[in-house]
PDB file of C-alpha atoms in Angstrom:
ATOM      1  CA  ALA A   1       0.031   0.042   0.080  1.00 65.00           C
ATOM      2  CA  ARG A   2       2.813   2.366   0.856  1.00 75.00           C
ATOM      3  CA  SER A   3       4.250   2.177  -2.652  1.00 83.00           C
ATOM      4  CA  PHE A   4       1.027   2.517  -4.279  1.00 85.00           C
ATOM      5  CA  PHE A   5       0.371   6.112  -2.420  1.00 87.00           C
ATOM      6  CA  VAL A   6       3.841   7.041  -3.417  1.00 88.00           C
ATOM      7  CA  VAL A   7       3.818   6.156  -6.705  1.00 88.00           C
ATOM      8  CA  ARG A   8       0.163   7.964  -7.365  1.00 88.00           C
ATOM      9  CA  ALA A   9       1.342  10.851  -5.269  1.00 90.00           C
ATOM     10  CA  ALA A  10       4.651  11.336  -7.661  1.00 90.00           C
ATOM     11  CA  ARG A  11       2.128  11.380 -10.629  1.00 89.00           C
ATOM     12  CA  LEU A  12      -0.405  13.264  -9.411  1.00 91.00           C
ATOM     13  CA  PHE A  13       1.256  16.101  -6.966  1.00 94.00           C
ATOM     14  CA  PRO A  14       4.547  17.879  -8.644  1.00 94.00           C
ATOM     15  CA  ALA A  15       2.238  18.801 -11.779  1.00 93.00           C
ATOM     16  CA  TYR A  16      -0.889  20.078  -9.598  1.00 94.00           C
ATOM     17  CA  TRP A  17       1.391  21.871  -7.219  1.00 95.00           C
ATOM     18  CA  GLY A  18       3.174  23.220 -10.142  1.00 95.00           C
ATOM     19  CA  VAL A  19      -0.038  24.561 -11.692  1.00 93.00           C
ATOM     20  CA  LEU A  20      -1.274  26.175  -8.303  1.00 95.00           C
ATOM     21  CA  ILE A  21       2.037  28.092  -7.862  1.00 95.00           C
ATOM     22  CA  LEU A  22       2.076  29.365 -11.510  1.00 94.00           C
ATOM     23  CA  MET A  23      -1.860  30.396 -10.485  1.00 93.00           C
ATOM     24  CA  LEU A  24      -0.540  32.233  -7.355  1.00 94.00           C
ATOM     25  CA  LEU A  25       2.091  34.042  -9.355  1.00 94.00           C
ATOM     26  CA  LEU A  26      -0.430  35.065 -12.023  1.00 92.00           C
ATOM     27  CA  ILE A  27      -2.878  36.482  -9.218  1.00 91.00           C
ATOM     28  CA  GLY A  28       0.108  38.194  -7.295  1.00 91.00           C
ATOM     29  CA  PHE A  29       1.702  40.091 -10.510  1.00 91.00           C
ATOM     30  CA  VAL A  30      -0.930  40.187 -13.240  1.00 88.00           C
ATOM     31  CA  ASP A  31      -3.889  42.546 -12.713  1.00 86.00           C
ATOM     32  CA  THR A  32      -7.406  41.753 -13.387  1.00 82.00           C
ATOM     33  CA  ASP A  33     -10.787  43.551 -13.873  1.00 82.00           C
ATOM     34  CA  PRO A  34     -11.984  43.059 -11.554  1.00 85.00           C
ATOM     35  CA  PRO A  35      -9.096  42.269  -9.456  1.00 87.00           C
ATOM     36  CA  ILE A  36      -8.482  38.729  -7.745  1.00 86.00           C
ATOM     37  CA  PRO A  37      -8.068  38.775  -4.495  1.00 88.00           C
ATOM     38  CA  PHE A  38      -4.862  36.907  -2.991  1.00 92.00           C
ATOM     39  CA  PRO A  39      -6.009  33.622  -1.371  1.00 91.00           C
ATOM     40  CA  SER A  40      -5.523  33.331   2.503  1.00 90.00           C
ATOM     41  CA  PHE A  41      -2.849  30.843   3.757  1.00 93.00           C
ATOM     42  CA  GLY A  42      -5.828  28.922   5.050  1.00 90.00           C
ATOM     43  CA  ASP A  43      -7.058  28.905   1.766  1.00 91.00           C
ATOM     44  CA  ILE A  44      -3.575  27.826   0.238  1.00 93.00           C
ATOM     45  CA  LEU A  45      -2.942  25.025   2.510  1.00 94.00           C
ATOM     46  CA  LEU A  46      -6.292  23.756   1.679  1.00 93.00           C
ATOM     47  CA  THR A  47      -6.032  24.016  -1.807  1.00 93.00           C
ATOM     48  CA  PHE A  48      -2.320  22.072  -1.897  1.00 95.00           C
ATOM     49  CA  THR A  49      -3.636  19.483   0.402  1.00 94.00           C
ATOM     50  CA  THR A  50      -6.915  18.988  -1.855  1.00 93.00           C
ATOM     51  CA  LEU A  51      -8.947  19.436   1.392  1.00 93.00           C
ATOM     52  CA  GLU A  52     -10.566  22.561   0.084  1.00 92.00           C
ATOM     53  CA  VAL A  53     -13.367  20.417  -1.356  1.00 93.00           C
ATOM     54  CA  PRO A  54     -14.525  18.954   1.768  1.00 93.00           C
ATOM     55  CA  ALA A  55     -13.778  22.204   3.628  1.00 92.00           C
ATOM     56  CA  GLU A  56     -16.426  23.970   1.649  1.00 91.00           C
ATOM     57  CA  PHE A  57     -19.233  22.615   4.276  1.00 89.00           C
ATOM     58  CA  TRP A  58     -17.401  24.991   6.601  1.00 87.00           C
ATOM     59  CA  ASN A  59     -16.069  27.822   4.241  1.00 81.00           C
ATOM     60  CA  ASN A  60     -18.753  27.826   1.830  1.00 76.00           C
ATOM     61  CA  THR A  61     -16.879  30.248  -0.178  1.00 71.00           C
ATOM     62  CA  TYR A  62     -16.805  28.742  -3.898  1.00 68.00           C
ATOM     63  CA  PHE A  63     -13.331  29.996  -3.846  1.00 71.00           C
ATOM     64  CA  LEU A  64     -11.841  26.659  -5.494  1.00 85.00           C
ATOM     65  CA  GLY A  65      -8.869  26.873  -7.344  1.00 87.00           C
ATOM     66  CA  PHE A  66      -7.910  30.190  -5.964  1.00 88.00           C
ATOM     67  CA  GLY A  67     -10.983  31.722  -8.081  1.00 83.00           C
ATOM     68  CA  ILE A  68      -9.597  31.161 -11.179  1.00 86.00           C
ATOM     69  CA  ASN A  69      -9.428  27.372 -11.987  1.00 87.00           C
ATOM     70  CA  ARG A  70     -12.388  25.895 -10.018  1.00 85.00           C
ATOM     71  CA  ALA A  71     -11.869  22.760 -12.191  1.00 85.00           C
ATOM     72  CA  ILE A  72      -9.276  21.420  -9.824  1.00 89.00           C
ATOM     73  CA  TRP A  73     -11.737  20.414  -7.485  1.00 90.00           C
ATOM     74  CA  THR A  74     -12.015  16.943  -9.209  1.00 90.00           C
ATOM     75  CA  LEU A  75      -8.551  15.862  -7.832  1.00 93.00           C
ATOM     76  CA  SER A  76      -9.792  15.941  -4.391  1.00 93.00           C
ATOM     77  CA  LEU A  77     -12.316  13.202  -5.522  1.00 94.00           C
ATOM     78  CA  GLU A  78      -9.317  11.413  -6.942  1.00 94.00           C
ATOM     79  CA  VAL A  79      -7.255  11.553  -3.816  1.00 94.00           C
ATOM     80  CA  THR A  80     -10.058  10.411  -1.896  1.00 95.00           C
ATOM     81  CA  PHE A  81     -10.557   7.412  -4.163  1.00 94.00           C
ATOM     82  CA  TYR A  82      -6.960   6.595  -4.101  1.00 93.00           C
ATOM     83  CA  LEU A  83      -6.747   6.568  -0.078  1.00 92.00           C
ATOM     84  CA  LEU A  84      -9.752   4.447  -0.157  1.00 93.00           C
ATOM     85  CA  LEU A  85      -8.429   1.924  -2.985  1.00 91.00           C
ATOM     86  CA  PRO A  86      -5.975  -0.444  -0.878  1.00 90.00           C
ATOM     87  CA  LEU A  87      -8.630  -0.819   1.743  1.00 90.00           C
ATOM     88  CA  ILE A  88     -11.307  -2.264  -0.822  1.00 92.00           C
ATOM     89  CA  ALA A  89      -9.439  -3.381  -4.030  1.00 90.00           C
ATOM     90  CA  ALA A  90      -9.335  -7.282  -2.821  1.00 90.00           C
ATOM     91  CA  ARG A  91     -12.822  -7.274  -1.666  1.00 92.00           C
ATOM     92  CA  PHE A  92     -14.104  -5.693  -4.509  1.00 93.00           C
ATOM     93  CA  PHE A  93     -12.295  -8.011  -7.078  1.00 91.00           C
ATOM     94  CA  LYS A  94     -14.125 -10.656  -5.290  1.00 91.00           C
ATOM     95  CA  ARG A  95     -17.354  -9.450  -5.173  1.00 92.00           C
ATOM     96  CA  PRO A  96     -17.625  -6.398  -7.633  1.00 92.00           C
ATOM     97  CA  LEU A  97     -21.554  -6.504  -8.094  1.00 92.00           C
ATOM     98  CA  ILE A  98     -21.734  -6.114  -4.483  1.00 95.00           C
ATOM     99  CA  GLY A  99     -19.158  -3.055  -4.375  1.00 94.00           C
ATOM    100  CA  VAL A 100     -21.543  -1.442  -7.047  1.00 93.00           C
ATOM    101  CA  ALA A 101     -24.787  -2.062  -5.061  1.00 95.00           C
ATOM    102  CA  ALA A 102     -23.075  -0.639  -1.780  1.00 95.00           C
ATOM    103  CA  ALA A 103     -21.486   2.149  -3.967  1.00 95.00           C
ATOM    104  CA  ALA A 104     -25.258   2.871  -5.765  1.00 93.00           C
ATOM    105  CA  ALA A 105     -26.812   2.770  -2.143  1.00 95.00           C
ATOM    106  CA  ILE A 106     -24.398   5.346  -0.680  1.00 95.00           C
ATOM    107  CA  ALA A 107     -24.853   7.573  -3.787  1.00 93.00           C
ATOM    108  CA  VAL A 108     -28.608   7.451  -3.587  1.00 92.00           C
ATOM    109  CA  VAL A 109     -28.716   7.987   0.142  1.00 94.00           C
ATOM    110  CA  TRP A 110     -26.447  10.829  -0.054  1.00 94.00           C
ATOM    111  CA  ARG A 111     -28.648  12.391  -3.026  1.00 91.00           C
ATOM    112  CA  MET A 112     -31.712  11.806  -1.054  1.00 92.00           C
ATOM    113  CA  THR A 113     -30.510  13.617   2.050  1.00 93.00           C
ATOM    114  CA  PHE A 114     -29.588  16.867   0.304  1.00 91.00           C
ATOM    115  CA  ASN A 115     -32.584  16.627  -1.413  1.00 88.00           C
ATOM    116  CA  HIS A 116     -34.602  16.787   1.916  1.00 89.00           C
ATOM    117  CA  LEU A 117     -32.247  18.634   4.012  1.00 91.00           C
ATOM    118  CA  GLN A 118     -34.766  20.528   5.694  1.00 89.00           C
ATOM    119  CA  THR A 119     -36.756  17.333   6.842  1.00 90.00           C
ATOM    120  CA  VAL A 120     -33.226  15.306   7.809  1.00 90.00           C
ATOM    121  CA  SER A 121     -31.769  18.059   9.489  1.00 89.00           C
ATOM    122  CA  GLY A 122     -34.832  18.933  11.523  1.00 87.00           C
ATOM    123  CA  TRP A 123     -34.347  15.001  12.728  1.00 90.00           C
ATOM    124  CA  PHE A 124     -31.643  16.061  14.590  1.00 86.00           C
ATOM    125  CA  GLY A 125     -32.779  19.521  15.823  1.00 85.00           C
ATOM    126  CA  PHE A 126     -31.569  21.721  13.140  1.00 85.00           C
ATOM    127  CA  HIS A 127     -33.147  24.064  11.167  1.00 86.00           C
ATOM    128  CA  PRO A 128     -30.890  25.814   8.230  1.00 86.00           C
ATOM    129  CA  THR A 129     -32.172  28.503   6.374  1.00 87.00           C
ATOM    130  CA  ALA A 130     -33.444  27.680   2.818  1.00 86.00           C
ATOM    131  CA  GLU A 131     -30.517  29.565   1.543  1.00 87.00           C
ATOM    132  CA  LYS A 132     -28.338  27.805   3.620  1.00 88.00           C
ATOM    133  CA  ILE A 133     -30.044  24.393   2.009  1.00 88.00           C
ATOM    134  CA  LEU A 134     -29.420  25.402  -1.500  1.00 88.00           C
ATOM    135  CA  ASP A 135     -25.534  26.028  -0.710  1.00 89.00           C
ATOM    136  CA  PHE A 136     -25.268  22.748   1.125  1.00 90.00           C
ATOM    137  CA  GLU A 137     -27.064  21.170  -2.088  1.00 89.00           C
ATOM    138  CA  LEU A 138     -24.860  22.771  -4.238  1.00 88.00           C
ATOM    139  CA  ILE A 139     -21.577  21.905  -2.185  1.00 92.00           C
ATOM    140  CA  SER A 140     -22.811  17.928  -1.641  1.00 92.00           C
ATOM    141  CA  GLU A 141     -22.427  17.589  -5.519  1.00 90.00           C
ATOM    142  CA  ILE A 142     -18.530  17.921  -5.718  1.00 91.00           C
ATOM    143  CA  GLN A 143     -18.121  15.609  -2.541  1.00 94.00           C
ATOM    144  CA  PHE A 144     -17.026  11.910  -3.135  1.00 95.00           C
ATOM    145  CA  PRO A 145     -20.085  10.212  -2.107  1.00 95.00           C
ATOM    146  CA  PHE A 146     -21.890  12.028  -5.161  1.00 93.00           C
ATOM    147  CA  TRP A 147     -19.571  10.434  -7.681  1.00 93.00           C
ATOM    148  CA  ILE A 148     -18.616   7.219  -5.562  1.00 94.00           C
ATOM    149  CA  LEU A 149     -20.978   5.139  -8.132  1.00 91.00           C
ATOM    150  CA  SER A 150     -18.810   6.682 -11.256  1.00 89.00           C
ATOM    151  CA  PHE A 151     -15.442   5.274  -9.614  1.00 93.00           C
ATOM    152  CA  ALA A 152     -17.368   1.995  -8.547  1.00 93.00           C
ATOM    153  CA  MET A 153     -18.260   1.268 -12.180  1.00 89.00           C
ATOM    154  CA  GLY A 154     -14.929   2.290 -13.371  1.00 89.00           C
ATOM    155  CA  MET A 155     -13.708  -0.197 -11.055  1.00 91.00           C
ATOM    156  CA  TYR A 156     -15.896  -2.865 -12.230  1.00 90.00           C
ATOM    157  CA  GLY A 157     -14.918  -2.344 -15.774  1.00 84.00           C
ATOM    158  CA  ALA A 158     -11.443  -3.112 -14.563  1.00 86.00           C
ATOM    159  CA  VAL A 159     -12.668  -6.144 -13.059  1.00 88.00           C
ATOM    160  CA  VAL A 160     -14.658  -7.062 -16.383  1.00 81.00           C
ATOM    161  CA  PHE A 161     -11.901  -6.304 -18.686  1.00 76.00           C
ATOM    162  CA  ALA A 162      -9.076  -8.183 -16.404  1.00 80.00           C
ATOM    163  CA  ARG A 163     -11.274 -11.514 -16.303  1.00 78.00           C
ATOM    164  CA  LEU A 164     -11.615 -11.473 -19.997  1.00 74.00           C
ATOM    165  CA  TYR A 165      -8.326 -10.646 -20.723  1.00 70.00           C
ATOM    166  CA  LYS A 166      -6.763 -13.357 -18.269  1.00 72.00           C
ATOM    167  CA  ARG A 167      -8.917 -16.030 -20.347  1.00 70.00           C
ATOM    168  CA  ARG A 168      -7.507 -14.340 -23.750  1.00 63.00           C
ATOM    169  CA  GLU A 169     -10.815 -13.602 -24.952  1.00 60.00           C
ATOM    170  CA  GLU A 170      -9.881 -10.127 -26.722  1.00 63.00           C
ATOM    171  CA  PRO A 171     -12.852 -10.523 -29.051  1.00 69.00           C
ATOM    172  CA  GLN A 172     -15.083 -10.583 -26.336  1.00 67.00           C
ATOM    173  CA  VAL A 173     -13.653  -7.851 -24.584  1.00 66.00           C
ATOM    174  CA  ARG A 174     -14.341  -5.708 -27.939  1.00 71.00           C
ATOM    175  CA  LYS A 175     -17.853  -6.978 -28.182  1.00 73.00           C
ATOM    176  CA  TRP A 176     -18.908  -6.312 -24.526  1.00 72.00           C
ATOM    177  CA  SER A 177     -17.086  -2.982 -24.464  1.00 72.00           C
ATOM    178  CA  VAL A 178     -19.745  -1.832 -27.328  1.00 79.00           C
ATOM    179  CA  ILE A 179     -22.544  -3.182 -25.578  1.00 79.00           C
ATOM    180  CA  VAL A 180     -22.107  -1.766 -22.570  1.00 75.00           C
ATOM    181  CA  GLN A 181     -21.577   2.182 -23.644  1.00 77.00           C
ATOM    182  CA  ILE A 182     -24.466   1.689 -25.873  1.00 85.00           C
ATOM    183  CA  GLY A 183     -26.203   0.604 -22.779  1.00 81.00           C
ATOM    184  CA  SER A 184     -25.065   3.300 -20.564  1.00 76.00           C
ATOM    185  CA  LEU A 185     -26.252   5.781 -23.530  1.00 81.00           C
ATOM    186  CA  VAL A 186     -29.523   4.514 -23.594  1.00 84.00           C
ATOM    187  CA  PHE A 187     -30.022   4.295 -19.876  1.00 78.00           C
ATOM    188  CA  LEU A 188     -28.698   7.819 -19.559  1.00 75.00           C
ATOM    189  CA  ALA A 189     -31.065   9.149 -22.175  1.00 79.00           C
ATOM    190  CA  ILE A 190     -33.992   7.306 -20.337  1.00 79.00           C
ATOM    191  CA  ALA A 191     -32.882   8.449 -17.158  1.00 72.00           C
ATOM    192  CA  LEU A 192     -32.481  12.208 -18.329  1.00 71.00           C
ATOM    193  CA  LEU A 193     -36.165  12.243 -20.091  1.00 75.00           C
ATOM    194  CA  TYR A 194     -37.691  11.012 -17.090  1.00 69.00           C
ATOM    195  CA  THR A 195     -35.917  13.231 -14.768  1.00 65.00           C
ATOM    196  CA  ALA A 196     -36.788  16.056 -16.616  1.00 66.00           C
ATOM    197  CA  SER A 197     -40.209  15.460 -16.664  1.00 68.00           C
ATOM    198  CA  THR A 198     -40.484  14.718 -12.722  1.00 64.00           C
ATOM    199  CA  ILE A 199     -37.963  17.439 -11.299  1.00 59.00           C
ATOM    200  CA  PRO A 200     -37.043  19.659 -14.448  1.00 55.00           C
ATOM    201  CA  GLN A 201     -35.695  22.214 -11.459  1.00 54.00           C
ATOM    202  CA  PHE A 202     -32.633  20.123 -10.185  1.00 53.00           C
ATOM    203  CA  PRO A 203     -31.933  16.936 -12.263  1.00 50.00           C
ATOM    204  CA  ARG A 204     -28.680  17.008 -11.284  1.00 53.00           C
ATOM    205  CA  HIS A 205     -29.855  15.627  -7.872  1.00 51.00           C
ATOM    206  CA  SER A 206     -32.095  12.804  -9.257  1.00 51.00           C
ATOM    207  CA  PRO A 207     -30.978   9.308  -7.788  1.00 51.00           C
ATOM    208  CA  VAL A 208     -31.974   8.139 -11.126  1.00 51.00           C
ATOM    209  CA  ILE A 209     -29.376  10.372 -12.495  1.00 51.00           C
ATOM    210  CA  GLY A 210     -27.036   9.462 -10.180  1.00 52.00           C
ATOM    211  CA  LEU A 211     -27.177   5.983 -11.279  1.00 50.00           C
ATOM    212  CA  SER A 212     -26.396   7.095 -14.757  1.00 51.00           C
ATOM    213  CA  TYR A 213     -23.298   8.131 -14.061  1.00 49.00           C
TER     214      TYR A 213
END
């Protein structure tokens, strides 16, 4: 596990940190209109450690990527996945369908919780404002549990490929790859149509859409 973490970190962080340093230099020395505020030490520390995404539940600033490159939030999910992978890989390989089902359950529960946050928070004696609930809904979409099924399906695809390749059934691999891709697109289209007709204002919150990622 240690060597795995070292290899992953060596591939991810040098380039990531290089980009962050370049961004800080641009913010510090390039004038913009409107001006971009230089991030605080806390923001820099959270971003360099990829903790800025979970910290959004407390910060609620939407200052991801120092305000100029918000797309880097995805790296936080990847780091979380790599931290969990050594703990679950062996079990997942033995029973991949159970792993996918567990990931689907987590994704659905996560979405349903934040879709009904007013009710759920009331169970614990909290009563956030409507504005705060909307903020939490948006923040929940960039957290690992929201995307866990995507990672599980990637692992499942890797398991299927490894097993077929081990049997030297390359034509079968190609055949099923095409079938799975077409099936996924059909399912996604059906899920989008269904969700658009039931909750058009927030289709991305739908458990059905979540299962199609």
